[in-house]
Amino acid sequence: MIYVAFGPEASAKNRIMKIKRFFVGTLCVLSCTLSTAQTKVDRQVNLDEVVVTGTGTEHTLKNAPVQTEVISSKTLRNFAGKSIEEILGMLTSSFDFNEGDMGSKIQMNGLGNSYILILIDGKRIHGDNGGENDLSLIDPQNIEKIEVVKGAASALYGSDAIAGVINIITRNRHHEGLLLENATRVGSYGDVRQHNGIGFSYGKLNSYTNIQVQHSDGWQNTATEAPNQTEFLITDSKNKTANRYTNWQIAERLTYQPIKDLELYAEGTLYRKRIYRPQGTHPGVDIHWYDLRYNNASAAAGGKWNLNSKKDFLSLDVMWNKHAYYYDFTAEYLTDGYKPDGTFTNYFPYYPGDEQLQSDQQRTLAELKGVFTLPYENRLSAGLEWRYDWLHAPMRVLDKKQSDNTGALYVQDEFNLIPNLNITAGLRLNYNEQFGAKITPKVSMMYKAGQRVRLRATWAQGFKTPTLKEVYYRYIRQMNGTYLYLGNEELDPQSSNYYSAGVEYTWNGLSITVTPYYNKVDNMITLVTIPNREAPAEYIIQYDPIKTRQYKNMENAETYGVDVNIRYNYKAFSFGGSYSYLDTKAQVYDTEKEQLMNVTIDGMAHHKGNVFANWGHDFSPKYHLGVGIYGKMSTTRHYQIDGNGKGYQIWRLSTTHDFGGSKHLTYRLEAGVDNIFNYVDRTYHGLHLGTTTPGTTIYATFTVRFKDGKRNINNKFKTNLNERNYDEN
């Protein structure tokens, strides 16, 4: 049992009061200062961007009741990022990543993967429910924009939404006629990214097929590692910082509109990834026992029925997802396995070409949702959800298979209590077969203080049941020594209370937002180092780990900070940046020392920031040049074990070149340099906890797009290149 405390009760109350006074004081000072400004009409600030994530309904950004950060299509095209990790990491200060073979370890305002809900067009992405999603499933060429909502959103989205929500909105491929597109990107270290799209319309039927292939040769930042941390150093390890990999994905989406207000869809994907993993864990030895292979698949169907207005609708979605990974053996290897008769053995031989399933995670999800306009300008959202999770991991779960069922009912109302004051209130009733029922409410308010100033405040509760992996999974990690990781069947669900209060000011091309926040998480689940004697004896005898770590509940944990975003547009120029201050607090009860000990929430950095500057110009009716400079900074990232991650600065230069070939055919070239000043973390292998960048790299992407259809025929070059969205933002 772990006990968590933050000092005497009086001290806790004083701290909470200070936080509240800080929020109120910030709002008062800023609102009084900014509201005295003139009321000149705003220009070039992206106030009319339509957002949906915060409330699940459409609002212009300036009128969104919930503070929403948008990475627009214009920003994405100017930046020309190769991956979601690169895009979010460089374009907003709220995120950090540690990319690895198992996926992307993302952190948002002090909380990690398992607390961040990632959506694609409002639907949950499926991956490792232990918290590390493989974000290479998402093709950057298909992204229209990204909406980020910070703080608990469990009332609307359910579990996993305690830190916030990232909604990746893809391009609308509905068109009349034919669409063909090809994008090829090449870069340093054998980086190749290929995108092909084929779209067509036939009467009421629309189809879009997306194919992507990605490859990297990987890289090695250091050949030094310490296998047991206290013994000898290996100075010629063959282990790479990032391993070589190849993946491919094919996705199909069909839509059919039988009548004017009804659209039906069916979609599916197949995804494969192979990671080549030489294991150089002994001096001078290059061993290649097995590679990792991912087999993913998904299928979905549903529809949307527009009611008496475009704002009212009923929708139904049914989704199935599969995420499985295997060891593909490349050499003879003795390890845990099952004999042909199904009995388990500790020393089962595998041979080149054999495979061993590590985990197969499947999820079935159904959601019925309705949005209705009510009298007195009320807007009601309501929905039903059912979710079934299934885990098959013969080598890592004692009973081989486990499953979980969750049902939910949610309702939300948006209304204006008085002119200029919008209130959005909702709650969700969540029922899990193992952990029972829980109600999570949320209230957000937005007040328009004149034409320039908007004040927003949110209180929201979050709720998250332990994942199947956190409860049942057991595995060994051999990197810088042998680590044993254990699930815990005595875990309790997590809950949170999130508070934020922010001010937004816009004027004549300038946009400033300041948002202080406080997030208190009860029963937070984290990996904690425990004495080896508390682990199952058979694991200790067989593996002799240097450390054993187990998922445990902390009674309380808290993260708090402030996010600042500034953007300014003037004619062909735009520049700005963001800054995030973060602090975290938690304590655990040390059974050996019999006292409370301070614990770091892994990955926390006190200060992070990013800056950017863009310039664009039409040199002729058929050539547009864009130039951008981007910077990302972070102070030390703090961890419980393995030391801390070094602070860093990463700078990037990006250029874009748009060519108008004809009214049907367009070309685009993107070229740039990442990590201009060649920063590399040379910490021992496996301990690159700040950033894993290999240093300076270069890239180039060439895109060709052909369109032939009524909606796409226009003699004006600006319309032919409509993805540039010159007038956006």
Short mmCIF file of C-alpha atoms in Angstrom, two decimals, residues 189-608:
data_model
loop_
_atom_site.label_atom_id
_atom_site.label_comp_id
_atom_site.label_asym_id
_atom_site.label_seq_id
_atom_site.Cartn_x
_atom_site.Cartn_y
_atom_site.Cartn_z
CA TYR A 189 19.79 8.44 -41.91
CA GLY A 190 17.87 6.74 -44.69
CA ASP A 191 14.60 8.44 -43.80
CA VAL A 192 12.03 7.81 -46.53
CA ARG A 193 8.31 8.60 -46.30
CA GLN A 194 6.01 7.83 -49.19
CA HIS A 195 2.37 8.92 -49.45
CA ASN A 196 -0.08 8.08 -52.22
CA GLY A 197 -3.75 8.96 -52.39
CA ILE A 198 -6.46 7.97 -54.85
CA GLY A 199 -9.92 9.52 -54.64
CA PHE A 200 -12.93 9.37 -56.90
CA SER A 201 -16.65 10.04 -56.90
CA TYR A 202 -19.38 8.12 -58.69
CA GLY A 203 -22.82 9.54 -58.15
CA LYS A 204 -23.55 9.42 -54.41
CA LEU A 205 -20.52 7.26 -53.67
CA ASN A 206 -17.12 8.69 -52.66
CA SER A 207 -13.92 6.74 -52.14
CA TYR A 208 -10.50 7.68 -50.84
CA THR A 209 -7.58 5.24 -50.60
CA ASN A 210 -4.46 6.22 -48.69
CA ILE A 211 -1.17 4.32 -48.87
CA GLN A 212 1.88 5.25 -46.83
CA VAL A 213 5.32 3.68 -46.41
CA GLN A 214 7.95 4.81 -43.91
CA HIS A 215 11.55 3.72 -43.43
CA SER A 216 14.53 4.81 -41.34
CA ASP A 217 18.01 3.30 -41.01
CA GLY A 218 18.12 4.45 -37.39
CA TRP A 219 21.13 5.98 -35.65
CA GLN A 220 23.42 5.63 -32.66
CA ASN A 221 24.25 8.62 -30.47
CA THR A 222 26.69 6.67 -28.30
CA ALA A 223 28.32 3.22 -28.20
CA THR A 224 28.67 3.41 -24.41
CA GLU A 225 26.29 1.76 -21.98
CA ALA A 226 26.33 0.45 -18.43
CA PRO A 227 24.54 -2.92 -18.33
CA ASN A 228 24.44 -3.15 -14.55
CA GLN A 229 25.02 0.52 -13.75
CA THR A 230 27.47 -0.30 -10.94
CA GLU A 231 29.84 -2.59 -12.87
CA PHE A 232 31.92 -2.17 -16.04
CA LEU A 233 31.10 0.10 -18.95
CA ILE A 234 30.55 -1.22 -22.46
CA THR A 235 32.21 1.13 -24.91
CA ASP A 236 31.49 -0.64 -28.21
CA SER A 237 27.81 -1.53 -27.91
CA LYS A 238 25.95 -2.20 -31.15
CA ASN A 239 22.62 -1.04 -29.67
CA LYS A 240 21.18 1.93 -31.52
CA THR A 241 19.49 5.00 -30.08
CA ALA A 242 16.80 4.57 -32.73
CA ASN A 243 16.55 1.20 -34.48
CA ARG A 244 16.06 0.65 -38.19
CA TYR A 245 12.43 0.10 -39.13
CA THR A 246 10.05 -0.16 -42.06
CA ASN A 247 6.28 0.19 -41.93
CA TRP A 248 3.41 0.43 -44.37
CA GLN A 249 -0.27 1.19 -44.12
CA ILE A 250 -3.23 1.04 -46.49
CA ALA A 251 -6.49 2.73 -45.55
CA GLU A 252 -9.82 2.94 -47.35
CA ARG A 253 -12.84 5.16 -46.64
CA LEU A 254 -16.15 4.89 -48.50
CA THR A 255 -19.03 7.32 -48.03
CA TYR A 256 -22.51 7.07 -49.48
CA GLN A 257 -25.28 9.66 -49.35
CA PRO A 258 -28.61 7.93 -50.07
CA ILE A 259 -30.62 11.07 -49.26
CA LYS A 260 -29.73 14.71 -48.76
CA ASP A 261 -29.34 14.74 -44.96
CA LEU A 262 -27.96 11.25 -44.41
CA GLU A 263 -24.38 10.11 -44.96
CA LEU A 264 -23.14 6.57 -44.34
CA TYR A 265 -19.53 5.46 -44.20
CA ALA A 266 -17.34 2.38 -43.95
CA GLU A 267 -13.58 2.41 -43.47
CA GLY A 268 -10.71 0.11 -42.62
CA THR A 269 -6.91 -0.02 -42.31
CA LEU A 270 -4.10 -2.54 -42.38
CA TYR A 271 -0.74 -1.63 -40.84
CA ARG A 272 2.56 -3.52 -40.55
CA LYS A 273 5.81 -2.44 -38.94
CA ARG A 274 9.09 -4.29 -38.53
CA ILE A 275 11.86 -3.04 -36.25
CA TYR A 276 15.36 -4.46 -36.77
CA ARG A 277 17.04 -4.86 -33.37
CA PRO A 278 20.66 -5.95 -33.06
CA GLN A 279 21.40 -6.48 -29.36
CA GLY A 280 25.00 -5.56 -28.57
CA THR A 281 24.80 -6.08 -24.82
CA HIS A 282 28.24 -7.67 -24.48
CA PRO A 283 31.64 -6.12 -25.27
CA GLY A 284 32.53 -6.51 -28.92
CA VAL A 285 29.55 -8.78 -29.65
CA ASP A 286 26.88 -8.02 -32.26
CA ILE A 287 23.93 -10.32 -31.58
CA HIS A 288 20.68 -10.27 -33.51
CA TRP A 289 18.24 -12.62 -31.78
CA TYR A 290 14.89 -11.23 -32.86
CA ASP A 291 13.11 -8.28 -34.45
CA LEU A 292 9.84 -6.66 -33.40
CA ARG A 293 6.82 -6.81 -35.67
CA TYR A 294 3.50 -4.98 -35.32
CA ASN A 295 0.31 -6.17 -37.00
CA ASN A 296 -2.51 -3.66 -36.69
CA ALA A 297 -5.95 -3.58 -38.26
CA SER A 298 -9.16 -1.61 -37.88
CA ALA A 299 -12.69 -1.49 -39.28
CA ALA A 300 -15.50 1.00 -38.69
CA ALA A 301 -18.94 1.80 -40.00
CA GLY A 302 -21.63 4.32 -39.16
CA GLY A 303 -23.50 7.32 -40.29
CA LYS A 304 -24.68 10.84 -39.55
CA TRP A 305 -28.23 12.10 -39.99
CA ASN A 306 -28.69 15.87 -40.07
CA LEU A 307 -31.98 16.89 -38.49
CA ASN A 308 -33.92 20.13 -38.84
CA SER A 309 -30.76 22.22 -39.09
CA LYS A 310 -27.13 21.63 -39.88
CA LYS A 311 -26.31 21.94 -36.20
CA ASP A 312 -28.66 19.16 -35.04
CA PHE A 313 -27.81 15.57 -35.84
CA LEU A 314 -27.79 11.93 -34.78
CA SER A 315 -24.69 9.81 -35.34
CA LEU A 316 -23.82 6.17 -34.84
CA ASP A 317 -20.30 4.70 -34.95
CA VAL A 318 -19.19 1.10 -34.47
CA MET A 319 -15.44 0.45 -34.43
CA TRP A 320 -13.10 -2.51 -34.06
CA ASN A 321 -9.33 -2.19 -33.61
CA LYS A 322 -6.48 -4.65 -33.27
CA HIS A 323 -2.92 -3.93 -32.09
CA ALA A 324 -0.59 -6.94 -31.89
CA TYR A 325 3.16 -7.29 -31.70
CA TYR A 326 5.49 -10.24 -32.10
CA TYR A 327 9.09 -11.32 -31.75
CA ASP A 328 10.38 -12.47 -35.17
CA PHE A 329 13.40 -14.63 -34.38
CA THR A 330 16.51 -14.25 -36.54
CA ALA A 331 18.77 -16.64 -34.59
CA GLU A 332 18.39 -19.70 -32.38
CA TYR A 333 17.19 -18.51 -28.99
CA LEU A 334 16.12 -20.09 -25.69
CA THR A 335 13.41 -18.21 -23.81
CA ASP A 336 10.03 -18.64 -22.18
CA GLY A 337 7.55 -20.33 -24.47
CA TYR A 338 4.85 -22.93 -24.95
CA LYS A 339 5.42 -26.46 -26.18
CA PRO A 340 3.19 -27.87 -28.96
CA ASP A 341 1.01 -29.49 -26.28
CA GLY A 342 0.33 -26.05 -24.78
CA THR A 343 2.41 -26.48 -21.62
CA PHE A 344 4.67 -23.63 -20.49
CA THR A 345 8.46 -23.98 -20.25
CA ASN A 346 11.23 -21.59 -19.27
CA TYR A 347 13.69 -22.74 -21.94
CA PHE A 348 11.79 -23.24 -25.16
CA PRO A 349 13.93 -23.13 -28.34
CA TYR A 350 13.03 -20.74 -31.15
CA TYR A 351 14.67 -20.84 -34.56
CA PRO A 352 15.13 -18.30 -37.39
CA GLY A 353 11.76 -17.61 -38.97
CA ASP A 354 9.75 -18.47 -35.84
CA GLU A 355 7.48 -15.90 -34.24
CA GLN A 356 6.26 -15.40 -30.67
CA LEU A 357 3.17 -13.34 -29.85
CA GLN A 358 3.88 -10.79 -27.11
CA SER A 359 0.46 -9.17 -26.93
CA ASP A 360 -2.71 -8.88 -28.97
CA GLN A 361 -4.92 -6.00 -27.83
CA GLN A 362 -8.35 -5.64 -29.40
CA ARG A 363 -11.11 -3.15 -28.76
CA THR A 364 -14.73 -2.92 -29.87
CA LEU A 365 -16.42 0.45 -29.39
CA ALA A 366 -19.95 1.63 -30.19
CA GLU A 367 -21.25 5.18 -29.73
CA LEU A 368 -24.65 6.74 -30.32
CA LYS A 369 -24.69 10.55 -30.12
CA GLY A 370 -27.23 13.29 -30.64
CA VAL A 371 -27.02 17.10 -30.67
CA PHE A 372 -30.26 19.08 -30.36
CA THR A 373 -31.16 22.78 -30.34
CA LEU A 374 -33.57 23.53 -27.47
CA PRO A 375 -35.61 26.64 -26.60
CA TYR A 376 -33.88 29.66 -25.07
CA GLU A 377 -30.72 29.01 -27.11
CA ASN A 378 -29.81 25.82 -25.31
CA ARG A 379 -27.79 23.21 -27.14
CA LEU A 380 -28.00 19.70 -25.75
CA SER A 381 -25.57 16.86 -26.47
CA ALA A 382 -26.25 13.33 -25.25
CA GLY A 383 -24.80 9.95 -25.96
CA LEU A 384 -24.40 6.28 -25.11
CA GLU A 385 -21.14 4.34 -25.32
CA TRP A 386 -20.08 0.75 -24.92
CA ARG A 387 -16.48 -0.45 -24.95
CA TYR A 388 -14.99 -3.94 -24.78
CA ASP A 389 -11.22 -4.39 -24.33
CA TRP A 390 -9.52 -7.75 -24.81
CA LEU A 391 -5.87 -8.65 -24.15
CA HIS A 392 -4.16 -11.88 -25.20
CA ALA A 393 -0.53 -12.08 -24.02
CA PRO A 394 0.51 -15.71 -23.44
CA MET A 395 4.04 -14.84 -22.32
CA ARG A 396 3.13 -11.85 -20.16
CA VAL A 397 -0.26 -12.48 -18.56
CA LEU A 398 -0.65 -15.36 -16.10
CA ASP A 399 -4.01 -16.51 -17.47
CA LYS A 400 -2.98 -15.65 -21.06
CA LYS A 401 -6.16 -13.62 -21.70
CA GLN A 402 -8.02 -10.83 -19.91
CA SER A 403 -10.93 -8.59 -20.86
CA ASP A 404 -12.84 -5.55 -19.63
CA ASN A 405 -16.29 -4.03 -20.29
CA THR A 406 -17.27 -0.38 -19.85
CA GLY A 407 -20.57 1.39 -20.52
CA ALA A 408 -21.32 5.10 -20.30
CA LEU A 409 -24.12 7.66 -20.58
CA TYR A 410 -23.29 11.34 -20.96
CA VAL A 411 -25.19 14.60 -21.33
CA GLN A 412 -24.05 18.19 -21.89
CA ASP A 413 -25.87 21.52 -22.19
CA GLU A 414 -24.54 24.77 -23.66
CA PHE A 415 -26.42 27.97 -22.89
CA ASN A 416 -26.02 31.70 -22.31
CA LEU A 417 -26.91 32.54 -18.72
CA ILE A 418 -26.67 36.28 -19.51
CA PRO A 419 -25.56 38.07 -22.66
CA ASN A 420 -21.85 37.48 -23.36
CA LEU A 421 -21.64 34.67 -20.76
CA ASN A 422 -21.69 31.13 -22.11
CA ILE A 423 -21.82 28.13 -19.79
CA THR A 424 -21.20 24.55 -20.83
CA ALA A 425 -22.06 21.94 -18.21
CA GLY A 426 -22.08 18.19 -18.54
CA LEU A 427 -21.62 14.92 -16.74
CA ARG A 428 -20.96 11.29 -17.55
CA LEU A 429 -22.09 8.15 -15.77
CA ASN A 430 -19.41 5.55 -16.29
CA TYR A 431 -19.82 1.89 -15.33
CA ASN A 432 -16.97 -0.61 -15.42
CA GLU A 433 -17.54 -4.30 -14.71
CA GLN A 434 -14.54 -4.44 -12.35
CA PHE A 435 -14.59 -1.04 -10.70
CA GLY A 436 -18.26 -0.08 -10.60
CA ALA A 437 -19.96 3.25 -11.32
CA LYS A 438 -18.55 6.78 -11.30
CA ILE A 439 -20.05 10.19 -12.21
CA THR A 440 -17.72 12.82 -13.66
CA PRO A 441 -19.02 16.41 -14.07
CA LYS A 442 -17.58 19.37 -15.95
CA VAL A 443 -18.39 23.11 -16.08
CA SER A 444 -16.79 25.64 -18.43
CA MET A 445 -17.55 29.34 -18.73
CA MET A 446 -16.59 31.99 -21.26
CA TYR A 447 -17.25 35.71 -20.84
CA LYS A 448 -16.82 38.21 -23.69
CA ALA A 449 -15.40 41.41 -22.23
CA GLY A 450 -15.80 43.58 -25.30
CA GLN A 451 -14.55 42.76 -28.79
CA ARG A 452 -11.00 41.98 -27.76
CA VAL A 453 -11.01 40.11 -24.47
CA ARG A 454 -12.43 36.73 -23.60
CA LEU A 455 -12.21 35.16 -20.16
CA ARG A 456 -12.51 31.40 -19.73
CA ALA A 457 -12.64 29.17 -16.69
CA THR A 458 -13.07 25.41 -16.29
CA TRP A 459 -13.60 22.92 -13.51
CA ALA A 460 -13.67 19.31 -14.60
CA GLN A 461 -13.33 15.93 -13.01
CA GLY A 462 -11.47 13.10 -14.67
CA PHE A 463 -11.82 9.37 -14.20
CA LYS A 464 -9.68 6.50 -15.43
CA THR A 465 -9.84 2.80 -14.64
CA PRO A 466 -6.59 0.81 -14.63
CA THR A 467 -5.70 -0.68 -18.00
CA LEU A 468 -5.47 -4.42 -18.49
CA LYS A 469 -1.69 -4.10 -18.72
CA GLU A 470 -1.43 -2.12 -15.51
CA VAL A 471 -3.38 -4.83 -13.72
CA TYR A 472 -2.12 -8.08 -15.25
CA TYR A 473 1.03 -7.54 -17.34
CA ARG A 474 4.51 -8.82 -16.37
CA TYR A 475 7.63 -8.38 -18.45
CA ILE A 476 11.42 -8.12 -18.44
CA ARG A 477 13.37 -5.19 -19.91
CA GLN A 478 17.05 -5.71 -20.58
CA MET A 479 18.67 -2.33 -21.13
CA ASN A 480 21.37 -0.97 -18.82
CA GLY A 481 20.67 -4.05 -16.70
CA THR A 482 17.70 -6.34 -16.16
CA TYR A 483 14.47 -4.75 -14.95
CA LEU A 484 11.36 -6.63 -13.87
CA TYR A 485 8.01 -4.86 -14.40
CA LEU A 486 4.87 -6.09 -12.67
CA GLY A 487 1.16 -5.38 -12.92
CA ASN A 488 -0.95 -5.04 -9.80
CA GLU A 489 -4.39 -6.57 -9.32
CA GLU A 490 -5.01 -4.37 -6.27
CA LEU A 491 -5.02 -1.08 -8.18
CA ASP A 492 -7.83 1.42 -7.65
CA PRO A 493 -9.34 3.71 -10.32
CA GLN A 494 -7.90 7.18 -10.71
CA SER A 495 -9.85 10.41 -10.44
CA SER A 496 -8.89 14.03 -10.82
CA ASN A 497 -10.03 17.61 -10.33
CA TYR A 498 -8.82 20.10 -12.92
CA TYR A 499 -9.09 23.89 -12.59
CA SER A 500 -8.07 26.51 -15.13
CA ALA A 501 -8.75 30.19 -15.68
CA GLY A 502 -7.49 32.01 -18.74
CA VAL A 503 -7.64 35.27 -20.62
CA GLU A 504 -7.42 35.76 -24.39
CA TYR A 505 -6.66 39.11 -26.01
CA THR A 506 -6.77 39.81 -29.76
CA TRP A 507 -6.12 43.05 -31.62
CA ASN A 508 -5.06 43.97 -35.13
CA GLY A 509 -3.16 40.76 -35.89
CA LEU A 510 -2.04 40.08 -32.31
CA SER A 511 -3.31 37.17 -30.21
CA ILE A 512 -2.26 36.50 -26.59
CA THR A 513 -3.58 33.81 -24.25
CA VAL A 514 -2.54 33.18 -20.65
CA THR A 515 -3.91 30.06 -18.89
CA PRO A 516 -2.94 29.06 -15.35
CA TYR A 517 -4.07 25.56 -14.35
CA TYR A 518 -4.07 23.10 -11.46
CA ASN A 519 -4.68 19.35 -11.78
CA LYS A 520 -5.01 17.11 -8.70
CA VAL A 521 -5.01 13.36 -9.36
CA ASP A 522 -6.15 10.90 -6.69
CA ASN A 523 -4.89 7.31 -6.79
CA MET A 524 -2.54 8.18 -9.63
CA ILE A 525 -1.02 5.00 -11.09
CA THR A 526 2.73 5.03 -11.62
CA LEU A 527 5.64 2.64 -11.73
CA VAL A 528 7.42 2.48 -8.38
CA THR A 529 10.64 0.65 -7.52
CA ILE A 530 9.93 -2.06 -4.91
CA PRO A 531 12.29 -4.44 -3.04
CA ASN A 532 13.01 -7.60 -5.02
CA ARG A 533 11.78 -9.68 -2.11
CA GLU A 534 8.24 -8.36 -2.74
CA ALA A 535 8.24 -9.77 -6.29
CA PRO A 536 7.26 -13.35 -7.19
CA ALA A 537 10.19 -15.59 -6.21
CA GLU A 538 10.27 -17.45 -9.55
CA TYR A 539 10.99 -14.19 -11.42
CA ILE A 540 13.79 -13.21 -9.05
CA ILE A 541 15.44 -16.63 -9.28
CA GLN A 542 15.22 -16.76 -13.06
CA TYR A 543 16.16 -13.18 -14.01
CA ASP A 544 17.97 -11.74 -10.93
CA PRO A 545 16.83 -8.17 -11.77
CA ILE A 546 18.78 -5.17 -10.54
CA LYS A 547 15.44 -3.43 -10.01
CA THR A 548 11.81 -4.49 -9.74
CA ARG A 549 9.13 -1.95 -10.60
CA GLN A 550 5.39 -2.33 -10.07
CA TYR A 551 2.34 -0.24 -10.87
CA LYS A 552 1.06 1.36 -7.66
CA ASN A 553 -1.54 3.91 -6.63
CA MET A 554 -0.53 7.22 -5.15
CA GLU A 555 -3.26 8.73 -3.03
CA ASN A 556 -2.59 12.23 -4.32
CA ALA A 557 -0.50 13.87 -6.99
CA GLU A 558 -0.73 17.36 -8.39
CA THR A 559 0.52 19.26 -11.40
CA TYR A 560 0.19 22.99 -11.80
CA GLY A 561 1.56 25.69 -14.04
CA VAL A 562 0.76 28.31 -16.63
CA ASP A 563 0.67 28.26 -20.45
CA VAL A 564 1.29 31.41 -22.49
CA ASN A 565 0.71 31.67 -26.25
CA ILE A 566 1.55 34.70 -28.40
CA ARG A 567 1.02 35.11 -32.13
CA TYR A 568 1.27 38.14 -34.40
CA ASN A 569 0.52 38.43 -38.12
CA TYR A 570 1.51 41.40 -40.26
CA LYS A 571 1.06 41.17 -44.01
CA ALA A 572 3.39 38.36 -45.22
CA PHE A 573 4.97 37.86 -41.78
CA SER A 574 3.81 35.83 -38.82
CA PHE A 575 5.74 35.10 -35.66
CA GLY A 576 5.17 34.11 -32.06
CA GLY A 577 5.68 31.31 -29.61
CA SER A 578 4.52 29.65 -26.43
CA TYR A 579 5.88 29.08 -22.94
CA SER A 580 4.88 26.51 -20.33
CA TYR A 581 5.82 26.54 -16.67
CA LEU A 582 5.17 23.26 -14.86
CA ASP A 583 5.64 21.86 -11.37
CA THR A 584 4.51 18.57 -9.88
CA LYS A 585 4.25 17.17 -6.36
CA ALA A 586 3.72 13.65 -5.04
CA GLN A 587 4.87 11.43 -2.20
CA VAL A 588 4.93 7.67 -1.67
CA TYR A 589 5.37 5.58 1.43
CA ASP A 590 8.73 3.79 1.46
CA THR A 591 8.22 0.40 3.11
CA GLU A 592 11.93 -0.01 3.86
CA LYS A 593 12.48 3.42 5.43
CA GLU A 594 8.93 3.51 6.83
CA GLN A 595 8.44 7.14 5.88
CA LEU A 596 6.95 9.28 3.15
CA MET A 597 9.31 10.04 0.28
CA ASN A 598 9.05 12.71 -2.42
CA VAL A 599 8.48 11.23 -5.88
CA THR A 600 9.00 12.87 -9.24
CA ILE A 601 6.34 12.45 -11.90
CA ASP A 602 8.50 11.12 -14.71
CA GLY A 603 9.34 13.49 -17.55
CA MET A 604 8.56 16.74 -15.76
CA ALA A 605 10.47 19.84 -16.96
CA HIS A 606 9.87 23.15 -15.19
CA HIS A 607 10.30 25.32 -18.28
CA LYS A 608 9.54 24.63 -21.95
#
